[in-house]
PDB file of C-alpha atoms in Angstrom:
ATOM      1  CA  UNK A   1      79.896 126.849  40.157  1.00  0.00           C
ATOM      2  CA  UNK A   2      79.715 125.700  36.570  1.00  0.00           C
ATOM      3  CA  UNK A   3      81.945 127.537  34.107  1.00  0.00           C
ATOM      4  CA  UNK A   4      79.468 128.091  31.323  1.00  0.00           C
ATOM      5  CA  UNK A   5      78.750 131.548  29.999  1.00  0.00           C
ATOM      6  CA  UNK A   6      76.145 133.105  27.781  1.00  0.00           C
ATOM      7  CA  UNK A   7      76.051 136.505  26.164  1.00  0.00           C
ATOM      8  CA  UNK A   8      74.144 138.668  25.914  1.00  0.00           C
ATOM      9  CA  UNK A   9      72.042 138.098  29.027  1.00  0.00           C
ATOM     10  CA  UNK A  10      69.237 140.249  27.652  1.00  0.00           C
ATOM     11  CA  UNK A  11      68.539 141.251  24.064  1.00  0.00           C
ATOM     12  CA  UNK A  12      65.727 143.361  22.629  1.00  0.00           C
ATOM     13  CA  UNK A  13      65.779 143.533  18.871  1.00  0.00           C
ATOM     14  CA  UNK A  14      63.571 144.371  15.910  1.00  0.00           C
ATOM     15  CA  UNK A  15      61.981 141.924  13.499  1.00  0.00           C
ATOM     16  CA  UNK A  16      64.151 140.762  10.632  1.00  0.00           C
ATOM     17  CA  UNK A  17      67.508 141.238  12.341  1.00  0.00           C
ATOM     18  CA  UNK A  18      70.139 138.519  12.370  1.00  0.00           C
ATOM     19  CA  UNK A  19      71.275 137.587  15.864  1.00  0.00           C
ATOM     20  CA  UNK A  20      73.831 135.255  17.382  1.00  0.00           C
ATOM     21  CA  UNK A  21      73.586 134.048  20.954  1.00  0.00           C
ATOM     22  CA  UNK A  22      76.957 133.083  22.377  1.00  0.00           C
ATOM     23  CA  UNK A  23      77.681 130.150  24.670  1.00  0.00           C
ATOM     24  CA  UNK A  24      81.080 129.132  25.987  1.00  0.00           C
ATOM     25  CA  UNK A  25      82.232 126.606  28.566  1.00  0.00           C
ATOM     26  CA  UNK A  26      85.674 126.165  30.056  1.00  0.00           C
ATOM     27  CA  UNK A  27      85.121 122.672  31.471  1.00  0.00           C
ATOM     28  CA  UNK A  28      86.199 120.795  28.358  1.00  0.00           C
ATOM     29  CA  UNK A  29      82.785 119.158  28.048  1.00  0.00           C
ATOM     30  CA  UNK A  30      82.039 117.164  24.913  1.00  0.00           C
ATOM     31  CA  UNK A  31      78.300 117.618  24.813  1.00  0.00           C
ATOM     32  CA  UNK A  32      76.544 120.936  24.534  1.00  0.00           C
ATOM     33  CA  UNK A  33      72.865 121.810  24.233  1.00  0.00           C
ATOM     34  CA  UNK A  34      70.520 124.674  23.497  1.00  0.00           C
ATOM     35  CA  UNK A  35      67.126 124.785  25.177  1.00  0.00           C
ATOM     36  CA  UNK A  36      64.218 127.178  24.810  1.00  0.00           C
ATOM     37  CA  UNK A  37      62.060 127.965  27.835  1.00  0.00           C
ATOM     38  CA  UNK A  38      58.981 130.167  28.009  1.00  0.00           C
ATOM     39  CA  UNK A  39      57.873 131.493  31.442  1.00  0.00           C
ATOM     40  CA  UNK A  40      56.363 128.770  33.593  1.00  0.00           C
ATOM     41  CA  UNK A  41      56.910 126.173  30.907  1.00  0.00           C
ATOM     42  CA  UNK A  42      59.241 123.241  30.427  1.00  0.00           C
ATOM     43  CA  UNK A  43      62.594 123.397  28.688  1.00  0.00           C
ATOM     44  CA  UNK A  44      62.573 122.215  25.082  1.00  0.00           C
ATOM     45  CA  UNK A  45      65.740 120.963  23.403  1.00  0.00           C
ATOM     46  CA  UNK A  46      66.368 122.752  20.096  1.00  0.00           C
ATOM     47  CA  UNK A  47      69.962 121.733  19.270  1.00  0.00           C
ATOM     48  CA  UNK A  48      72.756 119.593  20.648  1.00  0.00           C
ATOM     49  CA  UNK A  49      76.314 118.643  19.802  1.00  0.00           C
ATOM     50  CA  UNK A  50      78.488 115.636  20.658  1.00  0.00           C
ATOM     51  CA  UNK A  51      81.698 117.489  19.920  1.00  0.00           C
ATOM     52  CA  UNK A  52      83.542 119.518  17.314  1.00  0.00           C
ATOM     53  CA  UNK A  53      81.819 119.498  13.908  1.00  0.00           C
ATOM     54  CA  UNK A  54      78.848 117.585  15.311  1.00  0.00           C
ATOM     55  CA  UNK A  55      75.414 119.238  15.520  1.00  0.00           C
ATOM     56  CA  UNK A  56      71.915 117.767  15.717  1.00  0.00           C
ATOM     57  CA  UNK A  57      68.409 119.190  15.911  1.00  0.00           C
ATOM     58  CA  UNK A  58      66.407 118.588  19.049  1.00  0.00           C
ATOM     59  CA  UNK A  59      62.762 117.715  19.467  1.00  0.00           C
ATOM     60  CA  UNK A  60      61.455 121.278  19.155  1.00  0.00           C
ATOM     61  CA  UNK A  61      61.383 122.632  15.634  1.00  0.00           C
ATOM     62  CA  UNK A  62      63.505 125.743  15.483  1.00  0.00           C
ATOM     63  CA  UNK A  63      64.495 128.179  12.769  1.00  0.00           C
ATOM     64  CA  UNK A  64      67.840 128.681  14.431  1.00  0.00           C
ATOM     65  CA  UNK A  65      71.156 127.127  13.442  1.00  0.00           C
ATOM     66  CA  UNK A  66      74.223 126.210  15.481  1.00  0.00           C
ATOM     67  CA  UNK A  67      77.875 125.505  14.883  1.00  0.00           C
ATOM     68  CA  UNK A  68      80.606 123.726  16.858  1.00  0.00           C
ATOM     69  CA  UNK A  69      83.986 124.686  15.482  1.00  0.00           C
ATOM     70  CA  UNK A  70      85.680 124.620  18.884  1.00  0.00           C
ATOM     71  CA  UNK A  71      84.938 122.402  21.874  1.00  0.00           C
ATOM     72  CA  UNK A  72      84.285 125.318  24.165  1.00  0.00           C
ATOM     73  CA  UNK A  73      82.053 127.369  21.883  1.00  0.00           C
ATOM     74  CA  UNK A  74      78.479 126.628  20.695  1.00  0.00           C
ATOM     75  CA  UNK A  75      76.812 129.718  19.214  1.00  0.00           C
ATOM     76  CA  UNK A  76      73.176 129.819  18.114  1.00  0.00           C
ATOM     77  CA  UNK A  77      72.119 132.012  15.177  1.00  0.00           C
ATOM     78  CA  UNK A  78      68.749 133.307  14.043  1.00  0.00           C
ATOM     79  CA  UNK A  79      68.991 134.630  10.469  1.00  0.00           C
ATOM     80  CA  UNK A  80      65.820 136.719  10.708  1.00  0.00           C
ATOM     81  CA  UNK A  81      64.331 137.273  14.142  1.00  0.00           C
ATOM     82  CA  UNK A  82      60.556 137.278  14.557  1.00  0.00           C
ATOM     83  CA  UNK A  83      58.303 138.026  17.559  1.00  0.00           C
ATOM     84  CA  UNK A  84      57.588 134.278  17.846  1.00  0.00           C
ATOM     85  CA  UNK A  85      61.289 133.825  18.740  1.00  0.00           C
ATOM     86  CA  UNK A  86      60.780 135.791  21.962  1.00  0.00           C
ATOM     87  CA  UNK A  87      61.810 133.414  24.740  1.00  0.00           C
ATOM     88  CA  UNK A  88      64.580 132.449  27.146  1.00  0.00           C
ATOM     89  CA  UNK A  89      67.441 130.481  25.572  1.00  0.00           C
ATOM     90  CA  UNK A  90      69.516 128.279  27.859  1.00  0.00           C
ATOM     91  CA  UNK A  91      72.820 126.690  26.916  1.00  0.00           C
ATOM     92  CA  UNK A  92      74.055 123.603  28.773  1.00  0.00           C
ATOM     93  CA  UNK A  93      76.931 121.141  28.668  1.00  0.00           C
ATOM     94  CA  UNK A  94      77.763 117.721  30.054  1.00  0.00           C
ATOM     95  CA  UNK A  95      81.032 115.847  30.477  1.00  0.00           C
ATOM     96  CA  UNK A  96      80.592 112.875  28.225  1.00  0.00           C
ATOM     97  CA  UNK A  97      77.927 111.071  26.270  1.00  0.00           C
ATOM     98  CA  UNK A  98      77.157 108.946  29.317  1.00  0.00           C
ATOM     99  CA  UNK A  99      77.220 111.714  31.895  1.00  0.00           C
ATOM    100  CA  UNK A 100      73.738 112.786  32.783  1.00  0.00           C
ATOM    101  CA  UNK A 101      74.292 115.947  34.775  1.00  0.00           C
ATOM    102  CA  UNK A 102      73.876 119.010  32.634  1.00  0.00           C
ATOM    103  CA  UNK A 103      75.398 122.321  33.658  1.00  0.00           C
ATOM    104  CA  UNK A 104      73.435 125.341  32.513  1.00  0.00           C
ATOM    105  CA  UNK A 105      74.490 128.827  31.582  1.00  0.00           C
ATOM    106  CA  UNK A 106      72.569 131.825  32.957  1.00  0.00           C
ATOM    107  CA  UNK A 107      70.456 132.131  29.814  1.00  0.00           C
ATOM    108  CA  UNK A 108      69.716 134.803  27.249  1.00  0.00           C
ATOM    109  CA  UNK A 109      66.331 136.468  27.454  1.00  0.00           C
ATOM    110  CA  UNK A 110      65.403 137.457  23.900  1.00  0.00           C
ATOM    111  CA  UNK A 111      62.610 139.867  23.001  1.00  0.00           C
ATOM    112  CA  UNK A 112      61.825 140.470  19.338  1.00  0.00           C
ATOM    113  CA  UNK A 113      59.633 143.481  18.698  1.00  0.00           C
TER     114      UNK A 113
ATOM    115  CA  UNK B   1      49.703 114.156  26.953  1.00  0.00           C
ATOM    116  CA  UNK B   2      53.052 115.578  28.061  1.00  0.00           C
ATOM    117  CA  UNK B   3      55.946 113.153  28.477  1.00  0.00           C
ATOM    118  CA  UNK B   4      56.732 114.440  31.966  1.00  0.00           C
ATOM    119  CA  UNK B   5      53.913 115.828  34.094  1.00  0.00           C
ATOM    120  CA  UNK B   6      54.160 117.694  37.342  1.00  0.00           C
ATOM    121  CA  UNK B   7      51.696 119.481  39.581  1.00  0.00           C
ATOM    122  CA  UNK B   8      52.496 123.142  38.790  1.00  0.00           C
ATOM    123  CA  UNK B   9      51.647 124.331  42.282  1.00  0.00           C
ATOM    124  CA  UNK B  10      52.342 126.777  43.714  1.00  0.00           C
ATOM    125  CA  UNK B  11      52.962 125.087  47.019  1.00  0.00           C
ATOM    126  CA  UNK B  12      52.979 127.654  49.809  1.00  0.00           C
ATOM    127  CA  UNK B  13      54.251 126.153  53.054  1.00  0.00           C
ATOM    128  CA  UNK B  14      55.533 127.477  56.372  1.00  0.00           C
ATOM    129  CA  UNK B  15      59.128 127.020  57.431  1.00  0.00           C
ATOM    130  CA  UNK B  16      59.709 123.603  58.943  1.00  0.00           C
ATOM    131  CA  UNK B  17      56.974 121.930  56.944  1.00  0.00           C
ATOM    132  CA  UNK B  18      57.406 118.717  54.998  1.00  0.00           C
ATOM    133  CA  UNK B  19      56.393 118.951  51.374  1.00  0.00           C
ATOM    134  CA  UNK B  20      56.177 116.304  48.660  1.00  0.00           C
ATOM    135  CA  UNK B  21      56.249 116.720  44.896  1.00  0.00           C
ATOM    136  CA  UNK B  22      55.085 114.153  42.410  1.00  0.00           C
ATOM    137  CA  UNK B  23      56.011 113.545  38.811  1.00  0.00           C
ATOM    138  CA  UNK B  24      54.783 111.028  36.247  1.00  0.00           C
ATOM    139  CA  UNK B  25      56.406 110.081  32.979  1.00  0.00           C
ATOM    140  CA  UNK B  26      54.865 108.421  29.963  1.00  0.00           C
ATOM    141  CA  UNK B  27      57.756 106.567  28.335  1.00  0.00           C
ATOM    142  CA  UNK B  28      58.324 103.200  29.991  1.00  0.00           C
ATOM    143  CA  UNK B  29      61.767 103.010  28.346  1.00  0.00           C
ATOM    144  CA  UNK B  30      62.995 105.982  30.364  1.00  0.00           C
ATOM    145  CA  UNK B  31      66.428 105.278  31.753  1.00  0.00           C
ATOM    146  CA  UNK B  32      67.478 107.942  34.238  1.00  0.00           C
ATOM    147  CA  UNK B  33      65.635 110.307  36.511  1.00  0.00           C
ATOM    148  CA  UNK B  34      66.555 113.562  38.183  1.00  0.00           C
ATOM    149  CA  UNK B  35      65.305 116.507  40.159  1.00  0.00           C
ATOM    150  CA  UNK B  36      66.642 119.918  39.158  1.00  0.00           C
ATOM    151  CA  UNK B  37      66.067 123.155  40.993  1.00  0.00           C
ATOM    152  CA  UNK B  38      65.456 126.445  39.179  1.00  0.00           C
ATOM    153  CA  UNK B  39      65.373 129.728  41.047  1.00  0.00           C
ATOM    154  CA  UNK B  40      63.350 132.596  39.622  1.00  0.00           C
ATOM    155  CA  UNK B  41      64.944 133.858  36.393  1.00  0.00           C
ATOM    156  CA  UNK B  42      67.971 131.622  36.940  1.00  0.00           C
ATOM    157  CA  UNK B  43      69.297 128.507  35.244  1.00  0.00           C
ATOM    158  CA  UNK B  44      68.348 124.982  36.376  1.00  0.00           C
ATOM    159  CA  UNK B  45      70.816 123.158  38.619  1.00  0.00           C
ATOM    160  CA  UNK B  46      70.939 119.473  39.460  1.00  0.00           C
ATOM    161  CA  UNK B  47      69.481 118.794  42.889  1.00  0.00           C
ATOM    162  CA  UNK B  48      69.759 115.023  42.905  1.00  0.00           C
ATOM    163  CA  UNK B  49      69.577 111.933  40.761  1.00  0.00           C
ATOM    164  CA  UNK B  50      66.829 109.428  41.534  1.00  0.00           C
ATOM    165  CA  UNK B  51      67.768 105.777  41.931  1.00  0.00           C
ATOM    166  CA  UNK B  52      65.528 102.732  41.875  1.00  0.00           C
ATOM    167  CA  UNK B  53      66.212 102.003  45.510  1.00  0.00           C
ATOM    168  CA  UNK B  54      65.388 105.547  46.537  1.00  0.00           C
ATOM    169  CA  UNK B  55      67.985 107.946  47.821  1.00  0.00           C
ATOM    170  CA  UNK B  56      68.400 110.644  50.395  1.00  0.00           C
ATOM    171  CA  UNK B  57      70.552 113.765  50.559  1.00  0.00           C
ATOM    172  CA  UNK B  58      70.140 115.601  53.846  1.00  0.00           C
ATOM    173  CA  UNK B  59      66.582 116.884  54.027  1.00  0.00           C
ATOM    174  CA  UNK B  60      65.771 115.679  50.511  1.00  0.00           C
ATOM    175  CA  UNK B  61      64.500 112.202  49.660  1.00  0.00           C
ATOM    176  CA  UNK B  62      63.793 110.982  46.140  1.00  0.00           C
ATOM    177  CA  UNK B  63      61.808 107.884  45.215  1.00  0.00           C
ATOM    178  CA  UNK B  64      61.226 106.102  41.928  1.00  0.00           C
ATOM    179  CA  UNK B  65      58.430 103.689  41.106  1.00  0.00           C
ATOM    180  CA  UNK B  66      59.100 102.246  37.663  1.00  0.00           C
ATOM    181  CA  UNK B  67      55.934 100.131  37.626  1.00  0.00           C
ATOM    182  CA  UNK B  68      53.770 103.218  38.105  1.00  0.00           C
ATOM    183  CA  UNK B  69      56.151 105.501  36.157  1.00  0.00           C
ATOM    184  CA  UNK B  70      56.213 107.862  39.076  1.00  0.00           C
ATOM    185  CA  UNK B  71      58.924 109.898  40.802  1.00  0.00           C
ATOM    186  CA  UNK B  72      58.683 111.842  44.029  1.00  0.00           C
ATOM    187  CA  UNK B  73      60.707 114.370  45.965  1.00  0.00           C
ATOM    188  CA  UNK B  74      60.227 114.900  49.686  1.00  0.00           C
ATOM    189  CA  UNK B  75      61.630 117.948  51.455  1.00  0.00           C
ATOM    190  CA  UNK B  76      61.702 117.807  55.237  1.00  0.00           C
ATOM    191  CA  UNK B  77      62.085 120.773  57.599  1.00  0.00           C
ATOM    192  CA  UNK B  78      61.743 123.206  54.711  1.00  0.00           C
ATOM    193  CA  UNK B  79      63.803 126.401  54.772  1.00  0.00           C
ATOM    194  CA  UNK B  80      63.143 129.799  53.221  1.00  0.00           C
ATOM    195  CA  UNK B  81      66.032 129.064  50.869  1.00  0.00           C
ATOM    196  CA  UNK B  82      64.177 126.045  49.474  1.00  0.00           C
ATOM    197  CA  UNK B  83      61.802 128.416  47.649  1.00  0.00           C
ATOM    198  CA  UNK B  84      62.270 127.642  43.961  1.00  0.00           C
ATOM    199  CA  UNK B  85      60.787 125.679  41.089  1.00  0.00           C
ATOM    200  CA  UNK B  86      61.583 121.971  41.138  1.00  0.00           C
ATOM    201  CA  UNK B  87      61.927 120.312  37.748  1.00  0.00           C
ATOM    202  CA  UNK B  88      61.422 116.618  37.187  1.00  0.00           C
ATOM    203  CA  UNK B  89      63.748 115.401  34.437  1.00  0.00           C
ATOM    204  CA  UNK B  90      63.709 112.066  32.659  1.00  0.00           C
ATOM    205  CA  UNK B  91      66.287 110.697  30.229  1.00  0.00           C
ATOM    206  CA  UNK B  92      64.454 108.722  27.578  1.00  0.00           C
ATOM    207  CA  UNK B  93      67.372 107.817  25.367  1.00  0.00           C
ATOM    208  CA  UNK B  94      71.068 108.527  25.528  1.00  0.00           C
ATOM    209  CA  UNK B  95      70.696 112.008  24.137  1.00  0.00           C
ATOM    210  CA  UNK B  96      67.159 112.825  25.070  1.00  0.00           C
ATOM    211  CA  UNK B  97      66.350 114.568  28.350  1.00  0.00           C
ATOM    212  CA  UNK B  98      62.742 115.541  28.934  1.00  0.00           C
ATOM    213  CA  UNK B  99      61.939 118.274  31.420  1.00  0.00           C
ATOM    214  CA  UNK B 100      58.718 118.755  33.309  1.00  0.00           C
ATOM    215  CA  UNK B 101      57.295 122.252  33.550  1.00  0.00           C
ATOM    216  CA  UNK B 102      58.201 122.343  37.232  1.00  0.00           C
ATOM    217  CA  UNK B 103      56.482 122.694  40.588  1.00  0.00           C
ATOM    218  CA  UNK B 104      56.841 126.029  42.297  1.00  0.00           C
ATOM    219  CA  UNK B 105      57.518 126.052  46.025  1.00  0.00           C
ATOM    220  CA  UNK B 106      57.324 129.088  48.314  1.00  0.00           C
ATOM    221  CA  UNK B 107      58.421 128.632  51.903  1.00  0.00           C
ATOM    222  CA  UNK B 108      57.134 131.380  54.198  1.00  0.00           C
ATOM    223  CA  UNK B 109      58.388 132.455  57.639  1.00  0.00           C
TER     224      UNK B 109
END
């Protein structure tokens, strides 16, 4: 089992609220990722990080931001949630820049009313 | 056109059946290829990497055809526990993994 955790697992929140989705891994992995997945659809990369103090935007435009102050922690923040942000958010990590296998957390299912 | 295309299914098969999934990718510079499995409302997990020479892991066989930009997954003697969505994943560049939308499989008794 991969040691990657996400909280909360489910979140229902009103429009305009600021939210932070937490992701932590205890495997010492350098690379971490955030994906967005709607039901029955493919995963889309929204952010990734090579390591501490490194963050990059993915191919899907997102109004969220991320930070990587510690290796094990990669939180995602939405300053003002909107109904269009309703989706499943999956965090993942991989060992090194050349390691292809990604280990996924259980996901956060976000509903914005 | 999507970068990674899969037949969405669903594939409904009886136990013991052999089932094959296909996947095509559009970027000829793609470097690595994988099949991930995603159970309902769960996270994706790596099933197997796909090598140019083809590879097998128990009941699962993966094939890659670079000329046709095509990947396949064959499941023999399917079990109830094989029911899941199978995601075709392609690494285009070092940091760029592209996921297909997945093919849903239901194995029935």
